[in-house]
mmCIF file of C-alpha atoms in Angstrom:
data_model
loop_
_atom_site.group_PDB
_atom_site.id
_atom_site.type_symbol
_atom_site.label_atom_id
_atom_site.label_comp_id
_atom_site.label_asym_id
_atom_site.label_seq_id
_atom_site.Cartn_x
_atom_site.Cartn_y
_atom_site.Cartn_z
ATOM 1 C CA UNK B 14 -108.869 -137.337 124.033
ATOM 2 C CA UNK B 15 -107.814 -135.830 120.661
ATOM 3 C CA UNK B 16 -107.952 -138.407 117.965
ATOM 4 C CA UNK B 17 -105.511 -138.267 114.798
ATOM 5 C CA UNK B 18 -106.403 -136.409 111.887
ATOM 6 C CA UNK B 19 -106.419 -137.736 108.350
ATOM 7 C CA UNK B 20 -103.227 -137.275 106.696
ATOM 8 C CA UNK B 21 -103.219 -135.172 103.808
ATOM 9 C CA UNK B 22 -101.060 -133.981 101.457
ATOM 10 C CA UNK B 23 -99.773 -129.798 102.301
ATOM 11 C CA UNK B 24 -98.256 -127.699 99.577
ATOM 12 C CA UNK B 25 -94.231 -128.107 99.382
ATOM 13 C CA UNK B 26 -91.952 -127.029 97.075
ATOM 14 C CA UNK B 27 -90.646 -129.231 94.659
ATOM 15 C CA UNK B 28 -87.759 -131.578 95.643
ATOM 16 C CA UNK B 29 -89.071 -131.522 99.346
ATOM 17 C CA UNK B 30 -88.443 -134.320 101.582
ATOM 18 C CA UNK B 31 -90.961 -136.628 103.509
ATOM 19 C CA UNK B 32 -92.510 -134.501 106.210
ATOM 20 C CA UNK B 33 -93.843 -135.761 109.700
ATOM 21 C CA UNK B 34 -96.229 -134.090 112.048
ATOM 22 C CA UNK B 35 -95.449 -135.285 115.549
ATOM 23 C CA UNK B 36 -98.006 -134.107 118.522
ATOM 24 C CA UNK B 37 -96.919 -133.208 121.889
ATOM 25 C CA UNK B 38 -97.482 -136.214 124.212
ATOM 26 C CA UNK B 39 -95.834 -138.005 126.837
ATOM 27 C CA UNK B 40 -95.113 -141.963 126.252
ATOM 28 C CA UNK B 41 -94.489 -144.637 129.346
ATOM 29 C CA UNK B 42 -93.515 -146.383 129.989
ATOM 30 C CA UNK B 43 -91.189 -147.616 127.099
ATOM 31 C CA UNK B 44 -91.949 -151.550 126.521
ATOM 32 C CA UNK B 45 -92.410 -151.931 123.103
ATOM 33 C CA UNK B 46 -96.219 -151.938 123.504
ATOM 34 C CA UNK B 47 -97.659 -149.749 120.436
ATOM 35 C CA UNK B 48 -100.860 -150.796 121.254
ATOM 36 C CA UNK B 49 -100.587 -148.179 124.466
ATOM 37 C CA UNK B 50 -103.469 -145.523 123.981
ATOM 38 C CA UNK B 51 -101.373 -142.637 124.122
ATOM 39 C CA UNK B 52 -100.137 -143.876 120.350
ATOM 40 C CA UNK B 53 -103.420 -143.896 118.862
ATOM 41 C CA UNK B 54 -102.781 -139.760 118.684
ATOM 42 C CA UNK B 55 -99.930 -140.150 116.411
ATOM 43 C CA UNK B 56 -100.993 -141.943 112.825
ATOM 44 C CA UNK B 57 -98.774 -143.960 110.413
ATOM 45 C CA UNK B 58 -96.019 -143.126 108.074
ATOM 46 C CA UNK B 59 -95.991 -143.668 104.677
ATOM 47 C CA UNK B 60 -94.808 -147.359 104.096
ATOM 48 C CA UNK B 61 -91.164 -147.515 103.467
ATOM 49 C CA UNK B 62 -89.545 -147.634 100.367
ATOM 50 C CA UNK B 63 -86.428 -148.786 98.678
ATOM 51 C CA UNK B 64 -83.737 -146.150 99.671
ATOM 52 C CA UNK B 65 -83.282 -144.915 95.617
ATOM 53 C CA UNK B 66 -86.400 -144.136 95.213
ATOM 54 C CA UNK B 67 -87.866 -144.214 91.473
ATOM 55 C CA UNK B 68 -84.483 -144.908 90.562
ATOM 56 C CA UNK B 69 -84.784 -148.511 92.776
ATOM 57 C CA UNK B 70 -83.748 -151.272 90.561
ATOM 58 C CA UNK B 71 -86.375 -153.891 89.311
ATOM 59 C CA UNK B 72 -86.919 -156.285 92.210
ATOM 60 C CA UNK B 73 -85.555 -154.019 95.370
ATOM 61 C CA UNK B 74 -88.891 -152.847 96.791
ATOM 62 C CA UNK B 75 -90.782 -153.753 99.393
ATOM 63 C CA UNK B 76 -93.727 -156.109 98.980
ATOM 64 C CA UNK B 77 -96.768 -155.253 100.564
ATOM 65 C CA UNK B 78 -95.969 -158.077 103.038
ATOM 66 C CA UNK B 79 -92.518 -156.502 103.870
ATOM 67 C CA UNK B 80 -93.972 -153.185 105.145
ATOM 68 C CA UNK B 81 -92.277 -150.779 107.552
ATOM 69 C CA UNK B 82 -93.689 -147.834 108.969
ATOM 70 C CA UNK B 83 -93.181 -145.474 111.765
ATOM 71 C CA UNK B 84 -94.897 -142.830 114.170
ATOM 72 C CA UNK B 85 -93.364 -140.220 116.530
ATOM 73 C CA UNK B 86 -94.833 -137.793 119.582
ATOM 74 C CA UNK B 87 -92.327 -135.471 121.720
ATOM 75 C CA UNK B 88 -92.563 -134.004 125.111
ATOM 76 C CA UNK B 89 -90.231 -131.423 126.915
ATOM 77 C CA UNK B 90 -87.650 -134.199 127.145
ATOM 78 C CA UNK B 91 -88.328 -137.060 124.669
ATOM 79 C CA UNK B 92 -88.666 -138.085 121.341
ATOM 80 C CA UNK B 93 -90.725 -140.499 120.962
ATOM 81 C CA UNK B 94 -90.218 -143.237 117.936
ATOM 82 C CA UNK B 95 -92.409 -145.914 117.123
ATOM 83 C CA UNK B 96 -91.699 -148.300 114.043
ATOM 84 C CA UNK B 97 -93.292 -151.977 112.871
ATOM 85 C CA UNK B 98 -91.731 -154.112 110.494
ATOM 86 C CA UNK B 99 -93.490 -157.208 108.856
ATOM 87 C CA UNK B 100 -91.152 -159.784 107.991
ATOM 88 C CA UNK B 101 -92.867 -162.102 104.947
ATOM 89 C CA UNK B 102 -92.646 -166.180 105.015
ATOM 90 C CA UNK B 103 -89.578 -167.415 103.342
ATOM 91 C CA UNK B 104 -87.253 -164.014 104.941
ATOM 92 C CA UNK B 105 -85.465 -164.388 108.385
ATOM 93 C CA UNK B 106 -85.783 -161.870 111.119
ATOM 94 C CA UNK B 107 -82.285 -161.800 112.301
ATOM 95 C CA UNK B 108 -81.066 -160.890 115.582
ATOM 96 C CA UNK B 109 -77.581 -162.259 116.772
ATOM 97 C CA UNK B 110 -75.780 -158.882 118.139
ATOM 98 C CA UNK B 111 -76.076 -159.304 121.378
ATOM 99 C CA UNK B 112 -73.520 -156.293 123.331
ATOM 100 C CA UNK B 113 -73.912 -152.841 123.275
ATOM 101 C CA UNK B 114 -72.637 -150.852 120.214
ATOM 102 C CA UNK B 115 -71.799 -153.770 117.521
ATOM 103 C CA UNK B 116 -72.282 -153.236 114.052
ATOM 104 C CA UNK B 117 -75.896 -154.299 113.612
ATOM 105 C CA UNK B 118 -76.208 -154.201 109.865
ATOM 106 C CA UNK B 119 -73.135 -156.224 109.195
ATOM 107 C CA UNK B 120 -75.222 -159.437 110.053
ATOM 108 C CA UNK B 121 -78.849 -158.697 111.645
ATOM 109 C CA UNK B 122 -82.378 -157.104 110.444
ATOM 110 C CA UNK B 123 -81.642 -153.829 111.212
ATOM 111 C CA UNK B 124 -83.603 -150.360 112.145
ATOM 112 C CA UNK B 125 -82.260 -146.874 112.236
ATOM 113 C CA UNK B 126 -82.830 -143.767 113.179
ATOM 114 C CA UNK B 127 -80.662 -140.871 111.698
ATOM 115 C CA UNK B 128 -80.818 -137.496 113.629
ATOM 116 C CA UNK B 129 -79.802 -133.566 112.602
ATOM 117 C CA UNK B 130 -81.514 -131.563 114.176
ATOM 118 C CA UNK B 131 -79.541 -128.248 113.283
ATOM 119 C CA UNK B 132 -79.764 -129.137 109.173
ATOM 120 C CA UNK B 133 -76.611 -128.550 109.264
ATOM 121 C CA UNK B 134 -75.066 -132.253 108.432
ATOM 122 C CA UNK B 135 -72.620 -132.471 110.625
ATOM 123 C CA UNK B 136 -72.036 -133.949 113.935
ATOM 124 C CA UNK B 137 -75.516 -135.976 112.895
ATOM 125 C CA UNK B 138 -76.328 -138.944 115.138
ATOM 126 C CA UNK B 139 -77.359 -142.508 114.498
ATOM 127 C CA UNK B 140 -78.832 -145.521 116.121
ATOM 128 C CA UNK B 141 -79.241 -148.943 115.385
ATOM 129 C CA UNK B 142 -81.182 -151.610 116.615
ATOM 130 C CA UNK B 143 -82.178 -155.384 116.445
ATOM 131 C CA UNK B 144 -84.728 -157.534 117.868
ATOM 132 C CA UNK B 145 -82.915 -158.397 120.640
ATOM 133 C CA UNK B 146 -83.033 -154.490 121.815
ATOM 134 C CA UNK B 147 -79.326 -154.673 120.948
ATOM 135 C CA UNK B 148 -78.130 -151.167 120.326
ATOM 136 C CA UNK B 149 -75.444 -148.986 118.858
ATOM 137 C CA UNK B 150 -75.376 -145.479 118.813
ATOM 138 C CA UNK B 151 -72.776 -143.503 116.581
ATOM 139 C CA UNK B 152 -71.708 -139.518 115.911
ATOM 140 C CA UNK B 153 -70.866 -139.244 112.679
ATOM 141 C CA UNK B 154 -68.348 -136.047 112.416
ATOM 142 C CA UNK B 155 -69.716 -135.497 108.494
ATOM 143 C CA UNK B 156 -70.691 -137.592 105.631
ATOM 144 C CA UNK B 157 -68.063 -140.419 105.111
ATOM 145 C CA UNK B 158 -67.338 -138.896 101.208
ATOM 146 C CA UNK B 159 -66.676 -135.664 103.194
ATOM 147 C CA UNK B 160 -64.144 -137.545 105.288
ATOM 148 C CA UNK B 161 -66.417 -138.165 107.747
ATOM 149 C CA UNK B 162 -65.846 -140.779 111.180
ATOM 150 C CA UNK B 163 -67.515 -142.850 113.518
ATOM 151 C CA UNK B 164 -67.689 -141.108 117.285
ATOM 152 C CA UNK B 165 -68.928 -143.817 119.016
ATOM 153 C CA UNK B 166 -68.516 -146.953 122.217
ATOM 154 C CA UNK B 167 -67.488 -149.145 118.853
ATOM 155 C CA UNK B 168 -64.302 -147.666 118.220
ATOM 156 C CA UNK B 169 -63.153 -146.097 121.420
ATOM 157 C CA UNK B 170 -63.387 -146.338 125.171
ATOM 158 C CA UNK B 171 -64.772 -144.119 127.881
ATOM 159 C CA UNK B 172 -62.430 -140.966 128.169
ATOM 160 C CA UNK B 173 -60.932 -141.550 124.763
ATOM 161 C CA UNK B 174 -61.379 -138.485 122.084
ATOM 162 C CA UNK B 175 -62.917 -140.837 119.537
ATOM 163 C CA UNK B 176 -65.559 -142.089 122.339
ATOM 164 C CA UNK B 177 -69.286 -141.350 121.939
ATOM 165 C CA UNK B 178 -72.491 -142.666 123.985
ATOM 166 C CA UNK B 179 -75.648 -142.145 125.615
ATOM 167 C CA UNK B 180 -76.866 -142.535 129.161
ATOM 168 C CA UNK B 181 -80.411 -141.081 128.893
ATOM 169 C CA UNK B 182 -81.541 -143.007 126.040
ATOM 170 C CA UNK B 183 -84.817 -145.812 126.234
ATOM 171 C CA UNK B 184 -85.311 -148.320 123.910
ATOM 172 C CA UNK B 185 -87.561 -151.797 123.727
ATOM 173 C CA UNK B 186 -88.333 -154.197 121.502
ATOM 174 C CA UNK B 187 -91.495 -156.802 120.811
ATOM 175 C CA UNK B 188 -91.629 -159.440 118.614
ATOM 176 C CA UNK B 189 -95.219 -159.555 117.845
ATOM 177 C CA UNK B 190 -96.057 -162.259 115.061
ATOM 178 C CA UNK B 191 -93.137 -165.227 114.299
ATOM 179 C CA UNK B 192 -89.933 -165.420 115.796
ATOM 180 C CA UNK B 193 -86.462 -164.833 115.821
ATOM 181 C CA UNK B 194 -84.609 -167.349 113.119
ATOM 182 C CA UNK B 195 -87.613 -168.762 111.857
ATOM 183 C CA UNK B 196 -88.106 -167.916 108.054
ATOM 184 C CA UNK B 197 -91.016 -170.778 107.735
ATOM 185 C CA UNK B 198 -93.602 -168.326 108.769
ATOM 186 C CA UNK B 199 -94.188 -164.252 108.752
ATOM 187 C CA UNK B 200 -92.960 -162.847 111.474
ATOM 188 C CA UNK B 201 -93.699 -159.019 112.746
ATOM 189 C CA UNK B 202 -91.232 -156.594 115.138
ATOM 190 C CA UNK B 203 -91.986 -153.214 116.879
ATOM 191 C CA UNK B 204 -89.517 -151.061 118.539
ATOM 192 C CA UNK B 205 -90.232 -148.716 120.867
ATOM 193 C CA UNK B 206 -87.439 -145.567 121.621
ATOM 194 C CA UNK B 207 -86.964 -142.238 123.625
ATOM 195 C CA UNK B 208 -84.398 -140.342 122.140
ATOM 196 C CA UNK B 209 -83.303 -137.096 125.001
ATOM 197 C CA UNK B 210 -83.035 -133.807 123.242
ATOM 198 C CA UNK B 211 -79.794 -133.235 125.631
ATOM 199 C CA UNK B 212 -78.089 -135.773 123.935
ATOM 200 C CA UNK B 213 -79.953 -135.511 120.078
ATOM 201 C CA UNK B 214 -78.421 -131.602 120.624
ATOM 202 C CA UNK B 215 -75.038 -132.093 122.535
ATOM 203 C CA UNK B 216 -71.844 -132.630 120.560
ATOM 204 C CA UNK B 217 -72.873 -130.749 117.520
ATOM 205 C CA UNK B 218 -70.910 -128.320 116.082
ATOM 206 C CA UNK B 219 -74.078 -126.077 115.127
ATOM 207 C CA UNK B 220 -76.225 -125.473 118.094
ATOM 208 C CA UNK B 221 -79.814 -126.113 117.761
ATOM 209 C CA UNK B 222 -82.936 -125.107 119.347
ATOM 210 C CA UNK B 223 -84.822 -127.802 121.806
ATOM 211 C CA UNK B 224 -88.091 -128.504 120.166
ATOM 212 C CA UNK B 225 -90.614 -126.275 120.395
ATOM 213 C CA UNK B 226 -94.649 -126.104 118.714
ATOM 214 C CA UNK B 227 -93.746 -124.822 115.311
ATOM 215 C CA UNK B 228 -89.745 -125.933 115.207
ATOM 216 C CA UNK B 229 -88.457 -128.480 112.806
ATOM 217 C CA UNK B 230 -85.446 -130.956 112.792
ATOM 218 C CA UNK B 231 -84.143 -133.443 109.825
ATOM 219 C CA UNK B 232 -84.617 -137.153 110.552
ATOM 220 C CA UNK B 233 -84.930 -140.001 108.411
ATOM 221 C CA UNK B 234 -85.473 -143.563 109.166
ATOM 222 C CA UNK B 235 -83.971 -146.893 107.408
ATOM 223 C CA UNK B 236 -84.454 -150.771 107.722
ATOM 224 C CA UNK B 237 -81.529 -152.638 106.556
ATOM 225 C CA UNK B 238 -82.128 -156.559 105.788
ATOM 226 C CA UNK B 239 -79.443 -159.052 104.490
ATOM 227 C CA UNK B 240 -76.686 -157.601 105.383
ATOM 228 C CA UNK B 241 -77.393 -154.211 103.758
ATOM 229 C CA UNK B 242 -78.272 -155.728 100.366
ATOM 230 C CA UNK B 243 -81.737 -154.343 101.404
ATOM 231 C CA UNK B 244 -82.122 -151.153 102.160
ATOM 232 C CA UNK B 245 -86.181 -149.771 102.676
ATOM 233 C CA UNK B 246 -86.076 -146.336 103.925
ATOM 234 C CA UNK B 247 -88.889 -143.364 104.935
ATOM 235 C CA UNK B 248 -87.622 -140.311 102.669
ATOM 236 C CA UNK B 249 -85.886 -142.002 99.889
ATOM 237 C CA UNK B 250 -82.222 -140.537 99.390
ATOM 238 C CA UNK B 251 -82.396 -138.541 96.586
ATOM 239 C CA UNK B 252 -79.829 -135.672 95.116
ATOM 240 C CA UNK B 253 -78.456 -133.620 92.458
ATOM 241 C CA UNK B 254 -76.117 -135.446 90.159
ATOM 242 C CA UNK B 255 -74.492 -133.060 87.898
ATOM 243 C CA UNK B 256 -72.379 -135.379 85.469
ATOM 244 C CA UNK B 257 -76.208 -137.231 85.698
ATOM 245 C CA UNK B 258 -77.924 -133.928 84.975
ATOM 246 C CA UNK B 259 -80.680 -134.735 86.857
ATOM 247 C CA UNK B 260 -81.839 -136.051 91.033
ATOM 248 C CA UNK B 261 -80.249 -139.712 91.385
ATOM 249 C CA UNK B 262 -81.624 -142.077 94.316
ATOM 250 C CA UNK B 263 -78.400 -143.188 96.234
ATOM 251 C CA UNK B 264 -77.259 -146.338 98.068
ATOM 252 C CA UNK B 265 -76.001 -144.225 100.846
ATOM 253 C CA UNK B 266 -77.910 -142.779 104.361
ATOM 254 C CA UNK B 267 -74.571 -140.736 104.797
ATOM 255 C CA UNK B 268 -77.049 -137.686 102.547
ATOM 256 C CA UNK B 269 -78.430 -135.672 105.545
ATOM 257 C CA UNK B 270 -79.747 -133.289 103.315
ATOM 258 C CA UNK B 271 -82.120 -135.893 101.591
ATOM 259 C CA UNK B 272 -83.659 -136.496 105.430
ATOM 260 C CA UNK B 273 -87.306 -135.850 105.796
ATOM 261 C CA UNK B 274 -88.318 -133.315 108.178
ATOM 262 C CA UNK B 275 -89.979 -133.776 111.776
ATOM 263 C CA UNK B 276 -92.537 -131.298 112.890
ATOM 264 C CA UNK B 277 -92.982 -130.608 116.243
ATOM 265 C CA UNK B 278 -96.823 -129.484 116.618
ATOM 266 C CA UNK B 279 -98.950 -128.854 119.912
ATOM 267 C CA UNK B 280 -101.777 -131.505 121.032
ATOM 268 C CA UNK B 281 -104.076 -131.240 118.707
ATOM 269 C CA UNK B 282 -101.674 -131.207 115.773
ATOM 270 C CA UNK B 283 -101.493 -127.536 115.583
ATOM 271 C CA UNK B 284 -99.397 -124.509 115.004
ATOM 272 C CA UNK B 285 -98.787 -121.395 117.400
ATOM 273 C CA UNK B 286 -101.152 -120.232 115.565
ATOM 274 C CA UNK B 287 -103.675 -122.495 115.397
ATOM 275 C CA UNK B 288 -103.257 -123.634 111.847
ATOM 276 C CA UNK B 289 -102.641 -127.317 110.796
ATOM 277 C CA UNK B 290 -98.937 -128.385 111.165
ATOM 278 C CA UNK B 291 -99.538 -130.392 108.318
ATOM 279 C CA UNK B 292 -99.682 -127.096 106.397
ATOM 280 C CA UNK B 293 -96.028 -126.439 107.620
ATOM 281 C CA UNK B 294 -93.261 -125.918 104.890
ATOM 282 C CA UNK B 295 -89.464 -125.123 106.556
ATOM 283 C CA UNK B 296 -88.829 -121.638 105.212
ATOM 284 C CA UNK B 297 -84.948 -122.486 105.256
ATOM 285 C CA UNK B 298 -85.798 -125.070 102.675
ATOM 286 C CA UNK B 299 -85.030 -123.384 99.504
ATOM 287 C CA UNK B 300 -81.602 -122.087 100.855
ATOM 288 C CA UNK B 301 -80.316 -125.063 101.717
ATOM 289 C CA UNK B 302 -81.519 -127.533 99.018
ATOM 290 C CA UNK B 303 -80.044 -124.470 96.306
ATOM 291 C CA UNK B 304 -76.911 -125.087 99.133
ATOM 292 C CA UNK B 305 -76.605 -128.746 98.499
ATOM 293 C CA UNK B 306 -77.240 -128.574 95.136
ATOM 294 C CA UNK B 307 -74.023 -126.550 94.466
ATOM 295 C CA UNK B 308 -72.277 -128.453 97.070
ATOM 296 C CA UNK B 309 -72.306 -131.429 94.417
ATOM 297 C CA UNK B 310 -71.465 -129.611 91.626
ATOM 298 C CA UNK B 311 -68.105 -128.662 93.293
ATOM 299 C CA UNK B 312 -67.488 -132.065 94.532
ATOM 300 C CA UNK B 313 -68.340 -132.984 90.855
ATOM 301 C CA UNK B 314 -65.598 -130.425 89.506
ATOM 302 C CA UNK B 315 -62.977 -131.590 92.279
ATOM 303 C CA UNK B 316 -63.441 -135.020 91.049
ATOM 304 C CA UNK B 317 -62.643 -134.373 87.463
ATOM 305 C CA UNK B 318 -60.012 -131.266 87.805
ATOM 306 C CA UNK B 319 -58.341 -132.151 90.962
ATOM 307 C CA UNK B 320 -58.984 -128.516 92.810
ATOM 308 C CA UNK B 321 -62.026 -126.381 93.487
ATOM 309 C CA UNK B 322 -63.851 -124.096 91.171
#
């Protein structure tokens, strides 16, 4: 069987996002077993870090016994997502949530997944989920500072315009080291999830492509502790602050364009071509950061004049 490569580090323009290679490969079933051999193709994130990046307070990141990482494969149907998260001695792992679609991160140790994959940062999706396998799944319309709402089983009921959920969706949880409400020793998690394209692509109001060897999507990953006072993401959240006059690490996921990029590549790791995925650089890239970056510059100017430039 193909074996991972060793990552390396491709090329990319400056200001470019965490970037992902994820080989083609079915996973079952979903149990929250990472140990299954059909993982061993997909390697390692980077570890997590805190979600501002260099700008992260003294204090705020992770230790090296607090580490988070994650690892992804995809199939004609599925995304595959698997994360572990180490939970030192002295920190609780927190799971009380117990129905379908609460608000996770207002009480438990939290991981979630944040989905776009048109780029266009709207109609994005989001799950959460604690180590009970309790989840909640959301459509956010836009950003919240856009004006932005939860779609979502939370705040509406079946048939209702504000409703959102998913029926195709597999998730499972182990707890692998520790337990649940124990802080006296380290405890250790690992979630397992299939995410269907159908419903990462329905209900957007940009339509994107189903994955394909060569395609990308935005994603972007984030572990909330504490009842978000800790916030340890994949591709730290990053933008252009013009009254700052320079990129400022943010306290918000709501950033889609910050996201890190998922790769979809063949078995081996490859592109159509033959060449390394991990050579891949989104050619849209440069558009749409240049995009963003005067997006916040006219936010900026509404803020202070009142109207639009």
């Amino acid at each position: 069987s193909a074996k991972p490569r060793r990552a390396r580090i491709p090329q990319l323009p400056r200001r470019y996002p965490k970037q992902y290679v994820a080989r083609k490969a079915t996973v079952v079933p979903i149990d929250g077993d990472l140990t299954k051999a059909v993982w061993q193709l997909a390697p390692w994130s980077d570890p997590f870090v805190e979600i501002r990046g260099e700008d992260a307070p003294k204090g705020t990141k992770p230790s090296q016994w607090e580490t988070t990482r994650v690892k992804m494969l995809w199939d004609d149907e599925y995304l595959y997502i698997a994360a572990m998260m180490d939970v030192d001695a002295g920190n609780e792992l927190v799971a009380k949530f117990k129905e379908r679609n609460s608000p996770i991160f207002h009480t438990d140790s939290d991981f979630e997944v944040f989905l776009d994959p048109a780029g266009c940062c709207h109609g994005y999706k989001e799950l959460e989920i604690n180590a009970l396998n309790t989840v909640w799944n959301l459509l956010l319309t836009r950003p919240y500072m856009d004006g932005g709402g939860e779609v979502s089983g939370r705040v509406a009921k079946e048939g209702e315009k504000s409703y959102w959920d998913v029926r195709k969706q597999q998730t499972a949880v182990k707890v692998t080291k520790g337990q649940i409400g124990n802080p006296t020793s380290p405890s250790q998690w690992c979630v397992e999830i299939a995410l269907a394209h159908s419903e990462s692509l329905g209900d957007a109001p940009v339509k994107a492509a189903e994955p394909f060897v060569g395609h990308c999507w935005r994603i972007n990953f984030s572990r909330v502790e504490k009842q978000g006072q800790v916030n340890w993401v994949w591709s730290p959240q990053v933008v252009w602050s013009p009254g700052d006059g320079r990129y400022v690490g943010q306290v918000n996921m709501h950033l889609p364009d910050a996201w890190g990029h998922l790769i979809f590549a063949n078995e081996a790791g490859q592109l159509l071509d033959g060449s390394d995925a991990q050579d891949f650089v989104d050619p849209t890239f440069a558009a749409r950061h240049a995009c963003a970056c005067v997006y916040y510059a006219c936010r900026a100017f509404h803020e202070a004049n009142g109207r639009f430039p």
